[in-house]
Short mmCIF file of C-alpha atoms in Angstrom, two decimals:
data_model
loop_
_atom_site.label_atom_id
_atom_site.label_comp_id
_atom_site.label_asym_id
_atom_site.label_seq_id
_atom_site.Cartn_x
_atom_site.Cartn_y
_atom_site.Cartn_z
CA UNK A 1 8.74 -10.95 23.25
CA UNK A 2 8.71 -14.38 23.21
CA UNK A 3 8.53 -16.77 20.12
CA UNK A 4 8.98 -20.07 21.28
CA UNK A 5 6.27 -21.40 23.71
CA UNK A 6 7.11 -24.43 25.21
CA UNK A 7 5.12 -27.94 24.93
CA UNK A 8 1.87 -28.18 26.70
CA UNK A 9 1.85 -31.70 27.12
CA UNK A 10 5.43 -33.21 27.21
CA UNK A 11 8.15 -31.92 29.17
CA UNK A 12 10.93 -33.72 27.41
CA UNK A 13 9.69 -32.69 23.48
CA UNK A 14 10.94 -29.28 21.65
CA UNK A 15 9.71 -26.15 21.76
CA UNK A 16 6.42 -25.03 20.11
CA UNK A 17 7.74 -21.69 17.56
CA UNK A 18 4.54 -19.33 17.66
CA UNK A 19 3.18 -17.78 14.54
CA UNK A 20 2.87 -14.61 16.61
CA UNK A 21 5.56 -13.69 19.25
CA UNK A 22 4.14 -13.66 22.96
CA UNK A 23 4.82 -10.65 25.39
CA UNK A 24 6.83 -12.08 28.40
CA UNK A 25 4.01 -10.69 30.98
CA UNK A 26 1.89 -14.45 29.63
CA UNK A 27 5.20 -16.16 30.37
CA UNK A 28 5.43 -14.26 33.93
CA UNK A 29 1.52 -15.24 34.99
CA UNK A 30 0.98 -11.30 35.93
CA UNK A 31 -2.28 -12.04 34.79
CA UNK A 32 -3.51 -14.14 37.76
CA UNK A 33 -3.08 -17.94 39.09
CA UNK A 34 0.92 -17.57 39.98
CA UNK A 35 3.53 -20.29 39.28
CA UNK A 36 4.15 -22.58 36.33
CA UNK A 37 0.22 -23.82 36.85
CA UNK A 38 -0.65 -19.98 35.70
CA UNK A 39 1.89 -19.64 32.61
CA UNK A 40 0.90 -22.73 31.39
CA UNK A 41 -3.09 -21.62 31.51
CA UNK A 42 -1.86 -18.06 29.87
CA UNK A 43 0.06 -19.89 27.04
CA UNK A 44 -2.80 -22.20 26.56
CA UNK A 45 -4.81 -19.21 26.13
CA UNK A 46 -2.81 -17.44 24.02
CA UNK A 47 -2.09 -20.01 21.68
CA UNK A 48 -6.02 -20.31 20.76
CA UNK A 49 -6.87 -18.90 17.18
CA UNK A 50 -10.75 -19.27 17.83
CA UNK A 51 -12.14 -16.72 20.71
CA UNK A 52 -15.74 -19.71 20.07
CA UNK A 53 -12.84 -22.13 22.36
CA UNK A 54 -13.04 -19.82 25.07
CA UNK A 55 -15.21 -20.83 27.92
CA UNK A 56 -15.18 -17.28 29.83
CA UNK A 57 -14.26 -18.92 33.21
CA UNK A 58 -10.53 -18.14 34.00
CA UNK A 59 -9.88 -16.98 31.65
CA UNK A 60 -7.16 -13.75 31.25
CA UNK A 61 -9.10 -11.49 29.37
CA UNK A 62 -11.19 -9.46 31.78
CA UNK A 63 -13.47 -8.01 29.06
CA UNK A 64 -16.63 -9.42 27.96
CA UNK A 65 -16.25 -11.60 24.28
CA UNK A 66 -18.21 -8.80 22.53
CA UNK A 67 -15.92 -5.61 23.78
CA UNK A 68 -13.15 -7.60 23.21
CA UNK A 69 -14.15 -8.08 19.43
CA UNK A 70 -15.51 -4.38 19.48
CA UNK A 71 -12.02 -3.21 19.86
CA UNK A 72 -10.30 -5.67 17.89
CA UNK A 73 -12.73 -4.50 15.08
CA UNK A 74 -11.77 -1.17 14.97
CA UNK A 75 -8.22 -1.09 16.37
CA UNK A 76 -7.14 -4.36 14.96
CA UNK A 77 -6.40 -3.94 11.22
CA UNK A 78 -8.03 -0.46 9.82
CA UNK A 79 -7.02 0.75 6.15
CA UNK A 80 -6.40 4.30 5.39
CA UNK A 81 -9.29 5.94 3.31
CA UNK A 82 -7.67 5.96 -0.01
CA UNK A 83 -5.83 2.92 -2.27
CA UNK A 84 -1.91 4.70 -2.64
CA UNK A 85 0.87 3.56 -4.81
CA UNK A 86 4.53 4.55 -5.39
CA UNK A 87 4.57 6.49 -8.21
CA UNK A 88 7.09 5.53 -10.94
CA UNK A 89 9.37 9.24 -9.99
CA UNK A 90 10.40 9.40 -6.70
CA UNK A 91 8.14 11.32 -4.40
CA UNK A 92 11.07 14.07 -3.95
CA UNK A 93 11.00 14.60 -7.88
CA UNK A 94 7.42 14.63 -7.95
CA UNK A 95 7.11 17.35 -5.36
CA UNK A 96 10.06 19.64 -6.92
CA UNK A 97 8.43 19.26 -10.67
CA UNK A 98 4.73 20.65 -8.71
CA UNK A 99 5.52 22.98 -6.30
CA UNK A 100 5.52 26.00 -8.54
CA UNK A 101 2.27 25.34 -10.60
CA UNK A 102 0.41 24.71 -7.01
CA UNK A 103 -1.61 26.93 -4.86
CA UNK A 104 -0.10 28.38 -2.52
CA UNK A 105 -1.93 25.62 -0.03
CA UNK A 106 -0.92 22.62 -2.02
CA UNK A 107 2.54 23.73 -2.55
CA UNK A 108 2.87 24.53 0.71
CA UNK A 109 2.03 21.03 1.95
CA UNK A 110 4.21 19.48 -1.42
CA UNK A 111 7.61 21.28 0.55
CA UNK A 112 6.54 19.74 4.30
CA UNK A 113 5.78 16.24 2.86
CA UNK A 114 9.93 17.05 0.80
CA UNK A 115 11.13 17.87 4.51
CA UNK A 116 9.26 14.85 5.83
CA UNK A 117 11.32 12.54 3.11
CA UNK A 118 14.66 14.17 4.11
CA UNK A 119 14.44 13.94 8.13
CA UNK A 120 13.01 9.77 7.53
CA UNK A 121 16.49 9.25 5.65
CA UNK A 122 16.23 10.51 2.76
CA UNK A 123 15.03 9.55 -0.77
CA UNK A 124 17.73 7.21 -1.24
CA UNK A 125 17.65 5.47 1.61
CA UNK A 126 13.79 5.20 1.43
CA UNK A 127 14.04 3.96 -1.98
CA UNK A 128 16.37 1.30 -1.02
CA UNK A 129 13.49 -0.51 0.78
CA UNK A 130 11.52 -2.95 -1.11
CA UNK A 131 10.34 -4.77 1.78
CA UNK A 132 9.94 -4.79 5.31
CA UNK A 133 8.90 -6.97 8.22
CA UNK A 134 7.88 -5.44 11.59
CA UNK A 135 7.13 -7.38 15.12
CA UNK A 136 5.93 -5.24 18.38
CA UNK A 137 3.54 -5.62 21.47
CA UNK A 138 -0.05 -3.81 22.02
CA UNK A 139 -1.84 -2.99 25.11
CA UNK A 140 -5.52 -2.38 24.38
CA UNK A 141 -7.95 -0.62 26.99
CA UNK A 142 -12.01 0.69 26.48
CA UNK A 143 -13.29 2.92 28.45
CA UNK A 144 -17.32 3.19 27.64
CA UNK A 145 -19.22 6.10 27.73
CA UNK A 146 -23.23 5.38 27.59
CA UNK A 147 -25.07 8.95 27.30
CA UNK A 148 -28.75 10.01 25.80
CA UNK A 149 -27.94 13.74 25.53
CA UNK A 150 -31.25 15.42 23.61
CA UNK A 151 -28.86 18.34 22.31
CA UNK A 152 -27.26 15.24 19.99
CA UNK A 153 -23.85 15.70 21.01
CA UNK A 154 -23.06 12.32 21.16
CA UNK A 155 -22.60 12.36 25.42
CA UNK A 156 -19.26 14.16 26.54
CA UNK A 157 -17.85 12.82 29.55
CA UNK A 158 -19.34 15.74 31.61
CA UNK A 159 -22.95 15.11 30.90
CA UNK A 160 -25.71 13.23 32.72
CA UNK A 161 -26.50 9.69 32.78
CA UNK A 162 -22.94 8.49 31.28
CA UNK A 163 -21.44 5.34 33.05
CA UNK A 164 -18.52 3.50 32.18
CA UNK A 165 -15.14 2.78 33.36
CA UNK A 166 -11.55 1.31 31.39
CA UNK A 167 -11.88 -2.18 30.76
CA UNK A 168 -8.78 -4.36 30.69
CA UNK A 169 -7.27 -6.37 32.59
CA UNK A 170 -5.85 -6.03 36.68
CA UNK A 171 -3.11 -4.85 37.32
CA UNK A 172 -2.07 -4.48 33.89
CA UNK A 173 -3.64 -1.84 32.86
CA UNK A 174 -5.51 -3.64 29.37
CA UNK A 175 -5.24 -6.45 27.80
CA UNK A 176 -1.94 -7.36 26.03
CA UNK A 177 -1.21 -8.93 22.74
CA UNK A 178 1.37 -8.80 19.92
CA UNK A 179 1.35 -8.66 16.26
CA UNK A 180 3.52 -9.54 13.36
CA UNK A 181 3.63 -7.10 10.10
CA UNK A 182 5.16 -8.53 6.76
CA UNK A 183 5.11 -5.74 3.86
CA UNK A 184 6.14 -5.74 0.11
CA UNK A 185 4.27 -2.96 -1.31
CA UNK A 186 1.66 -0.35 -0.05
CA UNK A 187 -0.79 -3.10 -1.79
CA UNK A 188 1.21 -6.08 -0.40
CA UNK A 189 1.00 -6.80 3.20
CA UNK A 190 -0.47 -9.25 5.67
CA UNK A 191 -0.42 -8.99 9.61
CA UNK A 192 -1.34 -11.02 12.37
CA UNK A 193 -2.32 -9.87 15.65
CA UNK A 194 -3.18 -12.06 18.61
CA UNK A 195 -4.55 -10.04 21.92
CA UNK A 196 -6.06 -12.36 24.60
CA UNK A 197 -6.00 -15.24 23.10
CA UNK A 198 -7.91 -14.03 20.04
CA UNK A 199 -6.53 -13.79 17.28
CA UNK A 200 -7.29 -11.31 13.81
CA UNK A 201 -5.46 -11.69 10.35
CA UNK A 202 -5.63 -9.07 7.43
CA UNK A 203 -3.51 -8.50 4.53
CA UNK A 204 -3.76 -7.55 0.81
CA UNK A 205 -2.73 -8.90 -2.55
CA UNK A 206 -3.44 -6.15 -4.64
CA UNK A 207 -6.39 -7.02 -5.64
CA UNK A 208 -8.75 -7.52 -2.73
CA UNK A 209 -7.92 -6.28 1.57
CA UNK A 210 -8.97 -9.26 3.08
CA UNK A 211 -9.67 -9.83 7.18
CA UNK A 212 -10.50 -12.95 8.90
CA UNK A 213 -11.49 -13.20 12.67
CA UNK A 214 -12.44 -16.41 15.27
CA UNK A 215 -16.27 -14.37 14.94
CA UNK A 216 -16.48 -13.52 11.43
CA UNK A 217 -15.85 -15.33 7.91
CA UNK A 218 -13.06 -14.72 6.02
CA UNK A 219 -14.47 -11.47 4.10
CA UNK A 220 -13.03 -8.94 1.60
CA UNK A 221 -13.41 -5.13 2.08
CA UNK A 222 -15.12 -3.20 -0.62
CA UNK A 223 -13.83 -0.99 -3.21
CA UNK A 224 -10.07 -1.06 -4.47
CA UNK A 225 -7.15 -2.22 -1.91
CA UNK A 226 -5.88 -0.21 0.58
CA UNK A 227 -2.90 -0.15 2.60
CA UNK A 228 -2.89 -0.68 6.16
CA UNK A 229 -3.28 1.97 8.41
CA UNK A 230 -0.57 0.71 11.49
CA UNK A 231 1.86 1.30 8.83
CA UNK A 232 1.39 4.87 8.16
CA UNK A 233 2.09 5.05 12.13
CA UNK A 234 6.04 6.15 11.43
CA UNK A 235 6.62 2.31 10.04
CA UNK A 236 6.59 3.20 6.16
CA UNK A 237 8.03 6.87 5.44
CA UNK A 238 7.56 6.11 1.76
CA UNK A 239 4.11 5.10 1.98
CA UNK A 240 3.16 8.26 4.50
CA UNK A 241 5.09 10.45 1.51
CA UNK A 242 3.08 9.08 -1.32
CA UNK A 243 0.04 9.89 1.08
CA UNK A 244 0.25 13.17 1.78
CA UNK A 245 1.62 14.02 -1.62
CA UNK A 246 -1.60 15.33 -2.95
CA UNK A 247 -2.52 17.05 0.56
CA UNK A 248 -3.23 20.87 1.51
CA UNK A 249 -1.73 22.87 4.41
CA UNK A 250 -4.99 24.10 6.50
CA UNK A 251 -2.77 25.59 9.31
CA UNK A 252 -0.81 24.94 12.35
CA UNK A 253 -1.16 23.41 15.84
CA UNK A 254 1.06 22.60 18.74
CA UNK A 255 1.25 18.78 19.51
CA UNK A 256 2.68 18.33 23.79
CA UNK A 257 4.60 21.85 23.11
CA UNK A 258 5.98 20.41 19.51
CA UNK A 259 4.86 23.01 16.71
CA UNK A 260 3.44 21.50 13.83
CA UNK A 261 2.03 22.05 10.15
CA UNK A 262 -1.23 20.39 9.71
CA UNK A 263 -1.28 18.56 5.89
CA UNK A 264 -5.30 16.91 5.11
CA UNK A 265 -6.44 14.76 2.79
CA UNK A 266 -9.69 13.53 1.50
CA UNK A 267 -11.12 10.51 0.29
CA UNK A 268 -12.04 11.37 -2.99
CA UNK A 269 -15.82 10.50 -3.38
CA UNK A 270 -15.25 8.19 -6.07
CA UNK A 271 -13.24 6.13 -3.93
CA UNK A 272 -16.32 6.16 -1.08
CA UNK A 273 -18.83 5.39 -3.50
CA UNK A 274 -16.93 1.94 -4.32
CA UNK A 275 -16.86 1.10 -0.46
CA UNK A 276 -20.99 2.12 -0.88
CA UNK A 277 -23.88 -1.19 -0.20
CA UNK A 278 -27.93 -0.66 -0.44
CA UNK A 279 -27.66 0.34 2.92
CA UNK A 280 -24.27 1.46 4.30
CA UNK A 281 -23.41 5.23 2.80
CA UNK A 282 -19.62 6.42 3.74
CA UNK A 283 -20.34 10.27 3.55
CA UNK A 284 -16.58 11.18 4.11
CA UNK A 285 -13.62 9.38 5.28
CA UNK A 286 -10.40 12.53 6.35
CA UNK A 287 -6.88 12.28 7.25
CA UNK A 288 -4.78 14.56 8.93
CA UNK A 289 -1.24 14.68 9.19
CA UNK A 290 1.14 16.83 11.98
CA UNK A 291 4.60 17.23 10.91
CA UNK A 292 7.23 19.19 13.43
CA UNK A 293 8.63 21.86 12.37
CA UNK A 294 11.54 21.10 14.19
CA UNK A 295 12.40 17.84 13.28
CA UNK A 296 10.22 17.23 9.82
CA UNK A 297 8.82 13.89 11.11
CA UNK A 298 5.26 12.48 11.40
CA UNK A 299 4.05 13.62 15.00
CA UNK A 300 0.88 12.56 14.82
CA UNK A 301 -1.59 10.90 12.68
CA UNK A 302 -5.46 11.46 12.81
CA UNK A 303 -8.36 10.50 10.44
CA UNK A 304 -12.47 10.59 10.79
CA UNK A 305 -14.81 7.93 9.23
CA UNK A 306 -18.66 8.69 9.33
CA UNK A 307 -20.83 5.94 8.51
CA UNK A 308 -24.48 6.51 7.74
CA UNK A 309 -26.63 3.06 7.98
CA UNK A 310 -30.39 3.67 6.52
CA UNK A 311 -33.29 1.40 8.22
CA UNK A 312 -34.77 -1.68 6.42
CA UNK A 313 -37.15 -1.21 4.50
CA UNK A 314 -37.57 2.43 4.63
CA UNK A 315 -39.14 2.46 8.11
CA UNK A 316 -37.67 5.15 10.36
CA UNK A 317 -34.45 7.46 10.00
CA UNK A 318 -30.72 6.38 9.80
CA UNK A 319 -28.19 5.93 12.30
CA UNK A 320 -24.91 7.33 11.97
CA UNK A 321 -21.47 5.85 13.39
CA UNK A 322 -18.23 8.56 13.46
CA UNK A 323 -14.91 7.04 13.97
CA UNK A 324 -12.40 9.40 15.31
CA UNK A 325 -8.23 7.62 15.84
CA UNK A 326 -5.68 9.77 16.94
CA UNK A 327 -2.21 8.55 17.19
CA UNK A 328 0.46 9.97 18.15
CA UNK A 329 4.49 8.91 17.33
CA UNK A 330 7.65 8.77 19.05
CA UNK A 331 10.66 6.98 19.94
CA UNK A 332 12.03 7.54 16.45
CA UNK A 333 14.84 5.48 16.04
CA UNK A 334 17.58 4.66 12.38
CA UNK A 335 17.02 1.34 10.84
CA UNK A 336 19.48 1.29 7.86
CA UNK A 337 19.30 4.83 7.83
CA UNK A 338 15.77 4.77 7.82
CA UNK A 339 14.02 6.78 10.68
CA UNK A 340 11.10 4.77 12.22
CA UNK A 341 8.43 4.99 15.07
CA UNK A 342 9.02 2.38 17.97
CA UNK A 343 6.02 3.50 20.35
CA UNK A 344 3.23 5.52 19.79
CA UNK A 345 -0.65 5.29 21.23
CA UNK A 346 -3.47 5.55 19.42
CA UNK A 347 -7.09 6.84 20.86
CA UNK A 348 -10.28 5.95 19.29
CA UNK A 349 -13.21 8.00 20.02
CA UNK A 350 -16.58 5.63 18.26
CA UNK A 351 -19.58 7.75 18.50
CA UNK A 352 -23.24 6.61 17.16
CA UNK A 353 -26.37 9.62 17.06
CA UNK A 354 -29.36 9.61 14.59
CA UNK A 355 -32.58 8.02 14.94
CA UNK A 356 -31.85 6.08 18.30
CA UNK A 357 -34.56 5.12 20.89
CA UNK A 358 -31.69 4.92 23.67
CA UNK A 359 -29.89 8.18 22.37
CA UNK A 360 -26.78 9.12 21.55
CA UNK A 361 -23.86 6.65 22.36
CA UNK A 362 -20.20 6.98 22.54
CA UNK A 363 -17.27 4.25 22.96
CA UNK A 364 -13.72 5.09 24.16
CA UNK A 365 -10.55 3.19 23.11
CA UNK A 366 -6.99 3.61 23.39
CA UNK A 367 -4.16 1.07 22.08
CA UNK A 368 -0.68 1.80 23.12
CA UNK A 369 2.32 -0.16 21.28
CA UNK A 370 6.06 -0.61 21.01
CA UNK A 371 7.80 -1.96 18.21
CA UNK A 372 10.27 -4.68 19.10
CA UNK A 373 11.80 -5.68 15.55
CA UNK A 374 12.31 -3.73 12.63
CA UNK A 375 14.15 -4.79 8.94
CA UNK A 376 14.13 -4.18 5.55
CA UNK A 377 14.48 -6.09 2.39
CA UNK A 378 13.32 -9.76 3.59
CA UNK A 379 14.69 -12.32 1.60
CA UNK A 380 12.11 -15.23 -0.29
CA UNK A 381 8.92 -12.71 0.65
CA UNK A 382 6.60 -13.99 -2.54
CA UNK A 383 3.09 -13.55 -3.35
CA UNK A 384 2.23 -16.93 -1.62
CA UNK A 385 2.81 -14.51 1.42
CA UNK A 386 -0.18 -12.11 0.75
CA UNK A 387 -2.66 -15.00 -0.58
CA UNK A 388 -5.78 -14.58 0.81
CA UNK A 389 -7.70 -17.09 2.54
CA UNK A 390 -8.88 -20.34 1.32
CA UNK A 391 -12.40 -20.45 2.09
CA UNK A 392 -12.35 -16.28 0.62
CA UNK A 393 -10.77 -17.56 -2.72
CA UNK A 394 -13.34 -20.62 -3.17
CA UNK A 395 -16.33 -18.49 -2.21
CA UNK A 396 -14.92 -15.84 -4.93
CA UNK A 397 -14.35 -18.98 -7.55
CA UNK A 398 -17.76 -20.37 -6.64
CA UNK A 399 -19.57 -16.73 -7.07
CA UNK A 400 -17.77 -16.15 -10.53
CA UNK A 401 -18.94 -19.73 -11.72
CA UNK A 402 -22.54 -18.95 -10.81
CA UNK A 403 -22.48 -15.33 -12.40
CA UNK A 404 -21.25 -16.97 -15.63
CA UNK A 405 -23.87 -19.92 -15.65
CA UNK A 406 -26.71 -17.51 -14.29
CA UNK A 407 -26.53 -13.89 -15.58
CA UNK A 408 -29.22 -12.89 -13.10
CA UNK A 409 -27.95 -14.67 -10.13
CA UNK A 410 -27.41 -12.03 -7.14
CA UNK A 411 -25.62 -12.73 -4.14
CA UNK A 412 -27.34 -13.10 -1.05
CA UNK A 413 -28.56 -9.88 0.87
CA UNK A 414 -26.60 -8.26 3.17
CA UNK A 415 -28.19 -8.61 6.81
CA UNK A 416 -28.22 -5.44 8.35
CA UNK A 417 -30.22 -4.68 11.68
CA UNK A 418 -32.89 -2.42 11.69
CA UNK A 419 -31.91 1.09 13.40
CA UNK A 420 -34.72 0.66 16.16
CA UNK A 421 -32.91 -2.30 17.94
CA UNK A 422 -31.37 -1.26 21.16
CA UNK A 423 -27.55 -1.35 20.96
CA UNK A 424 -25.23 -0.12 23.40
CA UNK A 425 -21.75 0.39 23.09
CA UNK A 426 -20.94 -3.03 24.75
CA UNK A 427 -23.30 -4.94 22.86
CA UNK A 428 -21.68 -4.09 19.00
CA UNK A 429 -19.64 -7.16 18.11
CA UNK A 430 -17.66 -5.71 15.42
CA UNK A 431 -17.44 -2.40 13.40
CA UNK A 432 -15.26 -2.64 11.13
CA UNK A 433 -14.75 0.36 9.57
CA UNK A 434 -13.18 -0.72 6.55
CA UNK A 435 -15.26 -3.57 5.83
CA UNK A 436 -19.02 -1.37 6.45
CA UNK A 437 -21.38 -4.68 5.95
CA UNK A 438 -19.91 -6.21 8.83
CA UNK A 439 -21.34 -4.28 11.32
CA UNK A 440 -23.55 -6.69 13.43
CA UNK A 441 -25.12 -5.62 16.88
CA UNK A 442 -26.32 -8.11 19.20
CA UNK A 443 -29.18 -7.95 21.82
#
């Protein structure tokens, strides 16, 4: 990873330090073009925080603007269902104190999650962490799947009329980017990622998740802060703990010959009903947990999101969008005797059915990453870290001024398209699944 770029337009001047590190394949021109001509174009390119600055021709991204913001949308920066927080006991006590007065399901799970603590380090090496910073590389592919099955199984890769291929770029495989992680607390955390010369930031300050993309406004998910999801994928033990504290055992499953015990959770509804709009329902938002029974770490991680979106104006039925990620962990490595995930992929399966004149759709996606850099307790990490955007914190100032002059005012409606537009799986600009009133389709 590199994190100095150096100057576009003077040889002789210092190098340019990058918010985000680069991966050294934009420093090698394996995208295309050869020679110094073609890693200057791919830093250029790179360096770009607004994908509107893109002129499409040359390019290194391969995808079209709108699947490349389709999978930064729902890869990018999702939250886990549920707010979390460290309780004031340690998880370890917590679990020892419940495990009695449990069913036998709950207790059950209460015992894996104690395992899970032990084999990450331990609860006094976990509690040693009040911070953490992580940097790594992502390689992001989509592979679309367009199918009008009548049956309304969403279009399996078997059935008729599907089309669709990966998307990414060649000879690489997908397109590549890297992202920087900075975390305090499960409700303090901010990351950037840049893929492709677009570039996404999120991050929390406990009191509003925030995300802000070259396409969209700086906007603030719904409902109470959440963590961020990436860092239930085998970067925050403690966090994963606290998650799966209040979780059931439903069973076992092997996982690439590893046996596992399966722990789920569920958003409870009062926690969907704040992430609720006029006309955006979240009927249930899962998460499932595999934990080896060998080793007592995190395997793999998967949760399911259905979305129900209800016409405007009452005319026609709803359309329904299921999110499915599955990511699995590995390369488990000690950081200050803290055990941590250094690769992993993750597979996103988006899926739309209902009342759709072009039937059933579904969207393939698949992220693979490596962590590069990894510590704990970073010194002079302040709030002024997780502050959220400018433009988000004057709209919020401006909104509170004109609720208190006007106790009528309302804020503008949200603009969501009507369920008998056409849209395909390439033409969605951005579902973000956290964030429900951004979803915008485009003809």
């Amino acid at each position: 990873m590199r994190k100095l770029c150096p100057n576009l337009e003077r040889d002789d001047a210092l190098d340019t330090v990058l918010e985000v590190p680069i991966p050294e394949e934009m420093f090698s021109g394996g995208g295309g073009g050869g020679g110094s001509r073609g890693s200057r174009f791919g830093c250029t390119a790179w360096m770009r925080s607004h994908a509107a600055e893109r002129s499409g021709a040359g390019e290194p991204c391969s995808m079209s603007r709108g699947e490349l913001q389709l999978m930064l949308g729902v890869i990018g920066a999702p939250l886990i269902p549920l707010p979390v927080y460290h309780a004031e006991q340690s998880p370890c006590s917590v679990l020892c104190e419940q495990l009695k007065a449990d069913p036998i399901e709950s207790s059950s799970a209460k015992y894996i999650v104690q395992q899970y603590i032990a084999a990450s380090g331990g609860e006094w090496a976990l509690n040693k962490v009040k911070s953490m910073y992580a940097m790594g590389k992502v390689r992001m592919t989509a592979a679309e799947l367009n199918s009008s099955d009548a049956d309304g199984h969403g279009g399996g890769i078997t059935g008729n009329g599907h089309r669709g291929g990966k998307k990414g770029s060649k000879g690489s495989g997908g397109e590549i980017g890297g992202f920087v992680l900075w975390q305090k607390k499960p409700e303090l955390w901010c990351l950037e990622l840049v893929v492709s010369g677009c570039k996404i930031s999120a991050g929390s300050d406990g009191k509003v998740a925030w995300r802000q993309t070259p396409w969209h406004q700086s906007h603030a998910s719904r409902g109470p802060p959440r963590p961020l999801r990436r860092s239930l994928q085998g970067l925050d033990p403690q966090l994963t703990a606290s998650l799966f504290a209040d979780s059931v055992c439903i069973g076992e499953r092997s996982i690439d010959g590893e046996d596992c015990f399966v722990l789920k959770v569920e958003a409870e509804a009062s926690s969907l009903r704040a992430r609720n709009s006029s006309s955006v329902e979240i009927i249930r938002h899962t998460v499932w947990g595999y934990f080896s029974q060998r080793t007592g770490l995190l395997v793999q991680l998967e949760d399911s999101h259905l979305l129900q979106i209800r016409s405007s104006g009452g005319v026609g039925g709803s359309v329904f969008w299921e999110t499915t990620m599955e990511s699995r962990l590995g390369d488990y490595r000690a950081v200050d005797g803290v055990n941590i995930a250094h690769a992993g992929r993750t597979a996103v399966s988006l899926v739309r059915f209902g009342d759709c004149q072009d039937g059933n759709t579904r969207t393939r996606m698949e992220e693979t990453w490596n962590i590069e850099e990894v510590d704990f307790n970073i010194w002079g990490l302040s709030m002024d870290c997780f502050l959220p955007p400018s433009d988000l914190r004057e709209g919020k100032e401006s909104q509170d001024v004109a609720i208190g002059v006007k106790a009528d005012a309302r804020p503008p409606p949200i603009r969501i398209p009507a369920v008998t537009v056409r849209v395909g799986p390439s033409q969605v600009a951005a579902v973000n699944m956290d964030d429900s009133d951004s979803l915008i389709a485009r003809s």
